[in-house]
Coordinates of C-alpha atoms in Angstrom, one line a residue:
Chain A
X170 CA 0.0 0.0 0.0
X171 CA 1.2 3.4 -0.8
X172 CA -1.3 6.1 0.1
X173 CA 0.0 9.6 -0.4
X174 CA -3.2 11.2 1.4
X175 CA -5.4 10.1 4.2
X176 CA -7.5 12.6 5.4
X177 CA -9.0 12.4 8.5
X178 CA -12.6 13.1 8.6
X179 CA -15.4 12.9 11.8
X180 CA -17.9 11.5 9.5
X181 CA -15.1 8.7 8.4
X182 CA -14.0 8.3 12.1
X183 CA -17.9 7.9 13.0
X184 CA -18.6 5.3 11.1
X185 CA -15.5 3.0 11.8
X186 CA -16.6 3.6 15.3
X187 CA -20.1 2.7 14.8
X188 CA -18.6 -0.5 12.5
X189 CA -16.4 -1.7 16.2
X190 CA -19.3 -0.7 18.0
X191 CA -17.8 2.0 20.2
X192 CA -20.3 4.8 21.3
X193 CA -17.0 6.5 23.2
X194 CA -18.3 9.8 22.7
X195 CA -14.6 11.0 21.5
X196 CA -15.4 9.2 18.0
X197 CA -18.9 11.0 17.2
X198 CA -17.7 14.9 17.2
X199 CA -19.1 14.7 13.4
X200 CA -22.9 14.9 15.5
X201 CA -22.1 16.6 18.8
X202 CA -20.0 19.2 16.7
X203 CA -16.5 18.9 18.4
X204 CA -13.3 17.3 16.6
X205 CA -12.9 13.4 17.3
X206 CA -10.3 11.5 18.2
X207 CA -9.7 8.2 16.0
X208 CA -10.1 5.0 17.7
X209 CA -7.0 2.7 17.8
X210 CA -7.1 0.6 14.8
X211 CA -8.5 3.6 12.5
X212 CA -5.5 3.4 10.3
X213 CA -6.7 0.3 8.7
X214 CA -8.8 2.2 6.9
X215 CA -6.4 3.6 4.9
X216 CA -7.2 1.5 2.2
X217 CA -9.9 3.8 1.5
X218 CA -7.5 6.1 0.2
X219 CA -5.1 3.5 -1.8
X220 CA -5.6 3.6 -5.5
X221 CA -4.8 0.6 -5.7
X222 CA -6.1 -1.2 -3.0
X223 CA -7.2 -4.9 -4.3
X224 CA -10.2 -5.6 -1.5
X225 CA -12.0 -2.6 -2.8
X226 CA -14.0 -3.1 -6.4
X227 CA -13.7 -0.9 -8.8
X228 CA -15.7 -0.2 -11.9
X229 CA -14.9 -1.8 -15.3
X230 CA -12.2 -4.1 -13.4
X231 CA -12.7 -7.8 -12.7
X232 CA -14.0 -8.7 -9.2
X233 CA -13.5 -12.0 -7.5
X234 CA -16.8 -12.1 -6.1
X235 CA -20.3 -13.5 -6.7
X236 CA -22.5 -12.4 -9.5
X237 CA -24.0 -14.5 -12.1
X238 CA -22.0 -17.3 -10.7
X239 CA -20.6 -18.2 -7.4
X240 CA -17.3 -16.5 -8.0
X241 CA -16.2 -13.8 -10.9
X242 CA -12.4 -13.3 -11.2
X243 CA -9.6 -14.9 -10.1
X244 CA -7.7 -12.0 -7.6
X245 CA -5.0 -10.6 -9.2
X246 CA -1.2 -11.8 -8.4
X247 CA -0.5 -11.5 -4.7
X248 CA -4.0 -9.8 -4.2
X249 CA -5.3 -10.8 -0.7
X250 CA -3.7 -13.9 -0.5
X251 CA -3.1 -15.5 2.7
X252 CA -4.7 -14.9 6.3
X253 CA -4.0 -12.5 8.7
X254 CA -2.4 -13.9 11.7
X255 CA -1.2 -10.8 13.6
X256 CA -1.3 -6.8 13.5
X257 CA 1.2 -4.6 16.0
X258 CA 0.6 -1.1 16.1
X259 CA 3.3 1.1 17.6
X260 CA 1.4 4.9 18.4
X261 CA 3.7 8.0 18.0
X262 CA 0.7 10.1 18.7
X263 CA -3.0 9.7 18.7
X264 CA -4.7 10.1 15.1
X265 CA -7.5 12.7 15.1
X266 CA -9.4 14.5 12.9
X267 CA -8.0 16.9 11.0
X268 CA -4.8 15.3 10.3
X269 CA -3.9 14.2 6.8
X270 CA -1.6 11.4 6.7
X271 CA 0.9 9.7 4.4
X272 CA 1.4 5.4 4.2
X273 CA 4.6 3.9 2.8
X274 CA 5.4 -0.1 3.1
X275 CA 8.7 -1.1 3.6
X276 CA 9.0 -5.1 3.9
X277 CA 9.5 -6.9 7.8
X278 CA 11.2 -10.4 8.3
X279 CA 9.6 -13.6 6.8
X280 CA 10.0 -16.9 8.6
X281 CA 8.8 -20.5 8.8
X282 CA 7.0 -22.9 10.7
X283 CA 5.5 -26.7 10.4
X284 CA 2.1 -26.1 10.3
X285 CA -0.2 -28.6 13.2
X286 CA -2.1 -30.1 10.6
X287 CA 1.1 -30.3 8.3
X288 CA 2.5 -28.5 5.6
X289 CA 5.4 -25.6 5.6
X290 CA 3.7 -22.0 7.1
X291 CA 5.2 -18.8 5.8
X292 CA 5.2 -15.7 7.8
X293 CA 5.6 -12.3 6.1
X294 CA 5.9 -9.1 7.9
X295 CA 4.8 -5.6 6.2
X296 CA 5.5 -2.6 8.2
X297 CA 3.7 0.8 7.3
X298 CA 4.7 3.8 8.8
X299 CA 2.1 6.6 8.4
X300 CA 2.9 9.9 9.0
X301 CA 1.1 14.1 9.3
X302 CA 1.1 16.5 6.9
X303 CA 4.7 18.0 8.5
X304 CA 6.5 14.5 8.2
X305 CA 6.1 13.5 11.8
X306 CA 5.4 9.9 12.8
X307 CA 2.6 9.2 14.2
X308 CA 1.5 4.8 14.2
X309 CA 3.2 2.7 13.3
X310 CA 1.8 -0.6 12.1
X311 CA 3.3 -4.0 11.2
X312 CA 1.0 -6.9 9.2
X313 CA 2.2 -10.2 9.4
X314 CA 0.3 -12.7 7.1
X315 CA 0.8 -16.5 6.8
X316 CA 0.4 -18.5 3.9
X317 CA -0.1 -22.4 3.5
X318 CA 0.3 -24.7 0.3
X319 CA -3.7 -25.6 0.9
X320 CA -4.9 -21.4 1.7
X321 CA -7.9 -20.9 -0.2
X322 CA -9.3 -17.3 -1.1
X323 CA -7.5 -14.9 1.8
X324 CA -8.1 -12.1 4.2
X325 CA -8.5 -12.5 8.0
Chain B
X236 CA -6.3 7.9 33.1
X237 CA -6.4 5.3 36.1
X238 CA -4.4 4.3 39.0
X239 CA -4.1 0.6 38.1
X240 CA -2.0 -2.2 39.5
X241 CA -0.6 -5.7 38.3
X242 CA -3.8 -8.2 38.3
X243 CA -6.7 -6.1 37.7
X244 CA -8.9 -7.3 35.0
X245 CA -12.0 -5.9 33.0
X246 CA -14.1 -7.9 30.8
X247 CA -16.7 -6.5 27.9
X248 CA -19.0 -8.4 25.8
X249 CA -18.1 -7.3 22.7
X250 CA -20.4 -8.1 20.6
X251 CA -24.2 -10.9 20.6
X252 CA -24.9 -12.9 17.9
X253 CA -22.4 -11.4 15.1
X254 CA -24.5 -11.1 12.3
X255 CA -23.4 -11.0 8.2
X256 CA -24.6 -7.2 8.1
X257 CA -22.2 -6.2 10.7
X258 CA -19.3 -7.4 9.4
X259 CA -20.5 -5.8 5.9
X260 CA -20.5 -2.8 7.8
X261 CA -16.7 -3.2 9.0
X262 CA -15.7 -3.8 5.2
X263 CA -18.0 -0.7 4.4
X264 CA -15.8 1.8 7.3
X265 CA -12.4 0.0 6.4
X266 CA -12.1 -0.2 2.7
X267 CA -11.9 -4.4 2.9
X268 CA -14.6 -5.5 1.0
X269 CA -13.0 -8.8 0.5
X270 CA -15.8 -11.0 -0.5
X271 CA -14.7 -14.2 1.6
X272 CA -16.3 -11.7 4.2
X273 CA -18.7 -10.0 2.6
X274 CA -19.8 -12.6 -0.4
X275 CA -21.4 -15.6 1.1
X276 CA -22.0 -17.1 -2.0
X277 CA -18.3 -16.5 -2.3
X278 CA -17.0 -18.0 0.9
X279 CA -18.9 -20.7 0.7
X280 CA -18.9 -22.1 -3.0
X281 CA -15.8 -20.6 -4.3
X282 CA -13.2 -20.1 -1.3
X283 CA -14.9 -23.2 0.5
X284 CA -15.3 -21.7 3.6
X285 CA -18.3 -22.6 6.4
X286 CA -19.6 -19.0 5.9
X287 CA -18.6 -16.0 5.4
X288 CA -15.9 -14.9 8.3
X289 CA -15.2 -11.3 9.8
X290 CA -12.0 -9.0 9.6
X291 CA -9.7 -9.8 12.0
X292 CA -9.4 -6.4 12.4
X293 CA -13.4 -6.3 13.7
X294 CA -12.2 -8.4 16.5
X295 CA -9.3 -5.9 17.4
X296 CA -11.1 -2.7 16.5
X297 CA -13.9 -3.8 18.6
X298 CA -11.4 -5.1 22.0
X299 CA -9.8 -1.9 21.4
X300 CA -12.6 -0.7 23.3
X301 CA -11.7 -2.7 26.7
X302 CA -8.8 -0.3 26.9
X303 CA -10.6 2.8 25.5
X304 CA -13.0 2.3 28.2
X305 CA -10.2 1.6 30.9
X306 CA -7.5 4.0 30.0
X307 CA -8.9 6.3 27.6
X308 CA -9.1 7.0 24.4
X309 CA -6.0 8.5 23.8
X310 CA -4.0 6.5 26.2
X311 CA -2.8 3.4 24.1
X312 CA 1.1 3.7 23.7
X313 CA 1.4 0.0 21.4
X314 CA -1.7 -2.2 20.8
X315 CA -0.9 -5.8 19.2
X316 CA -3.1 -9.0 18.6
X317 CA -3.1 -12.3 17.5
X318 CA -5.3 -13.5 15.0
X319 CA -5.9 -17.5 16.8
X320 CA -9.4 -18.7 15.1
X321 CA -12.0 -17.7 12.4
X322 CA -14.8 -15.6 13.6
X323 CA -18.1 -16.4 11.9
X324 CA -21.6 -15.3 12.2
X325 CA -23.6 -16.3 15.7
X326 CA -20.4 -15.5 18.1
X327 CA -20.7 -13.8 20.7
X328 CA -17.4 -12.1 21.9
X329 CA -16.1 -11.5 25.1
X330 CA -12.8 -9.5 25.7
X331 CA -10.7 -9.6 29.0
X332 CA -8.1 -7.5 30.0
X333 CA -5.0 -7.5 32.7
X334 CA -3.1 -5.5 34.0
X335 CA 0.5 -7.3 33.5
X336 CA 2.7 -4.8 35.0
X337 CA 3.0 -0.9 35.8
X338 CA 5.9 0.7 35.2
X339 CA 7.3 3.6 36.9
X340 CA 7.1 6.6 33.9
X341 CA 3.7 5.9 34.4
X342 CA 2.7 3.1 31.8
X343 CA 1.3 -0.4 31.9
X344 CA 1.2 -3.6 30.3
X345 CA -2.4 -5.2 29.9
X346 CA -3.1 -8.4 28.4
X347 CA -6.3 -9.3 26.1
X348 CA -7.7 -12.2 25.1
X349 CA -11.0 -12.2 23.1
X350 CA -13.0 -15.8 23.4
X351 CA -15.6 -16.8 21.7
X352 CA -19.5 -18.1 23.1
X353 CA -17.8 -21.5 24.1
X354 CA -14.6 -20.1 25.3
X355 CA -12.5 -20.8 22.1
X356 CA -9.9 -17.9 21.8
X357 CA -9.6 -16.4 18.7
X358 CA -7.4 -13.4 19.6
X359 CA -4.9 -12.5 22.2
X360 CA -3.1 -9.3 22.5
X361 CA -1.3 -7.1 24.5
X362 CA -0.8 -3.0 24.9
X363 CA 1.0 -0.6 26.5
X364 CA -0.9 1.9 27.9
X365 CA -0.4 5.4 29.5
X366 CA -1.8 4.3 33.3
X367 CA -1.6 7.5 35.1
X368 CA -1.5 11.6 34.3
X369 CA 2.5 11.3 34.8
X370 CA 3.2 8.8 31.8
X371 CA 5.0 10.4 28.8

């Protein structure tokens, strides 16, 4: 993912809280008329913002979903494959509204493990490092997915 | 802010009876419309799945409330989880959180683990969290 701008907007922030179920008042200043403050894991939806992002469709581009039949197109290469088997997020600062922030990836480590049920796992870090409008860090956050010879479809 | 100490606890129900439009909602606020959770004709027939399954990211965005509620909301220094087992529609998730340590600049480490309706876990975590009005 590289997103070059993430703007952070009460409405947005509402309706990620209402999607984790959080009433924390801090998250709904888009009604009460006050800035909000993002809840921890808002950063995720930064995919919003990724041209590129391949778990969002798009029109005139092929979707792996169902339509006519129970599946459309294959995902493209590397798209979503594998599950998601831990997140870390490291916070600089608290994200709130107001801010716009930058993402850039950079690769982690990658390791292996016997599986239980058999079969080699592979473990592949990501690290994105999101930062303000002046530069400054402010989370960051480290994917690590796994991936097994029999992983069908992806995401976690 | 809260004057905590090694061994306190909270526990929140999360969430009843997950349903299919929730987690729809999730991929709606975060962008992830990946249809093995929001497709279940998908999940099911093409990705061979039992159902459709939520974000693991629903599970942590929604425990991210048990220290929210504890610590407030701007209080979370580091916040990681472990994604242990699939979460489909019907759970009902509880969260727990302890207090591992407290450190003197003021911070704490609290352990989470998220369990399912028949005590399954399918998350664990920790944080570090600013525990009192002195932490930096």
């Amino acid at each position: 993912m590289a997103v070059e701008r993430f703007p952070v907007e009460g409405g947005h922030i509402m309706m990620f809280a209402r999607a984790v179920g959080d009433p924390h008042p801090a998250y709904h200043g888009a009604i009460t008329g006050t800035p909000a403050i993002a809840p921890p894991t808002f950063v995720w939806a930064a995919d919003h913002y990724d041209p590129d992002s391949a778990v969002r469709p798009k029109p005139d581009e092929p979707w792996p979903g169902s339509g006519a039949t129970h599946s459309g197109a294959p995902p493209a290469d590397g798209a979503g494959l594998g599950l998601h088997a831990e997140q870390r997020y490291e916070y600089h600062r608290p994200v709130r509204e107001g801010d716009v922030l930058s993402a850039v990836d950079r690769p982690g480590r990658t390791w292996r493990k016997e599986g239980r049920r058999g079969g080699a796992l592979t473990f592949t870090e990501k690290i994105t490092e999101y930062r303000d409008q002046e530069g400054e860090p402010v989370v960051t956050a480290t994917m690590v997915t796994v991936t097994t010879s029999t992983t069908v479809g992806a995401g976690g | 802010m809260t004057a905590v100490t090694a061994g306190d606890t909270r526990e929140l129900v999360l969430v009843r009876d997950l349903t299919r439009t929730r987690i729809v909602q999730y991929a709606g606020a975060s962008g992830d419309f990946n249809p093995v959770h929001t497709d279940e004709r998908f999940a099911v027939e093409a990705a061979g799945y039992p159902s459709v399954f939520a974000h693991g990211m629903l599970t942590m965005g929604m425990a991210g409330r048990v220290l929210t509620d504890w610590f407030g909301p701007e209080s979370l220094l580091r916040y990681e989880a472990r994604f242990r087992a699939q979460v489909f529609p019907g759970a009902t998730l509880t969260a727990r959180a302890r207090v591992e340590s407290v450190h003197g600049d003021g911070t704490a480490a609290v352990a989470l683990t998220v369990t399912d309706g028949q005590d399954a876990v399918v998350m664990t975590g920790n944080a570090v969290v600013r525990a009192s009005a002195e932490a930096k």
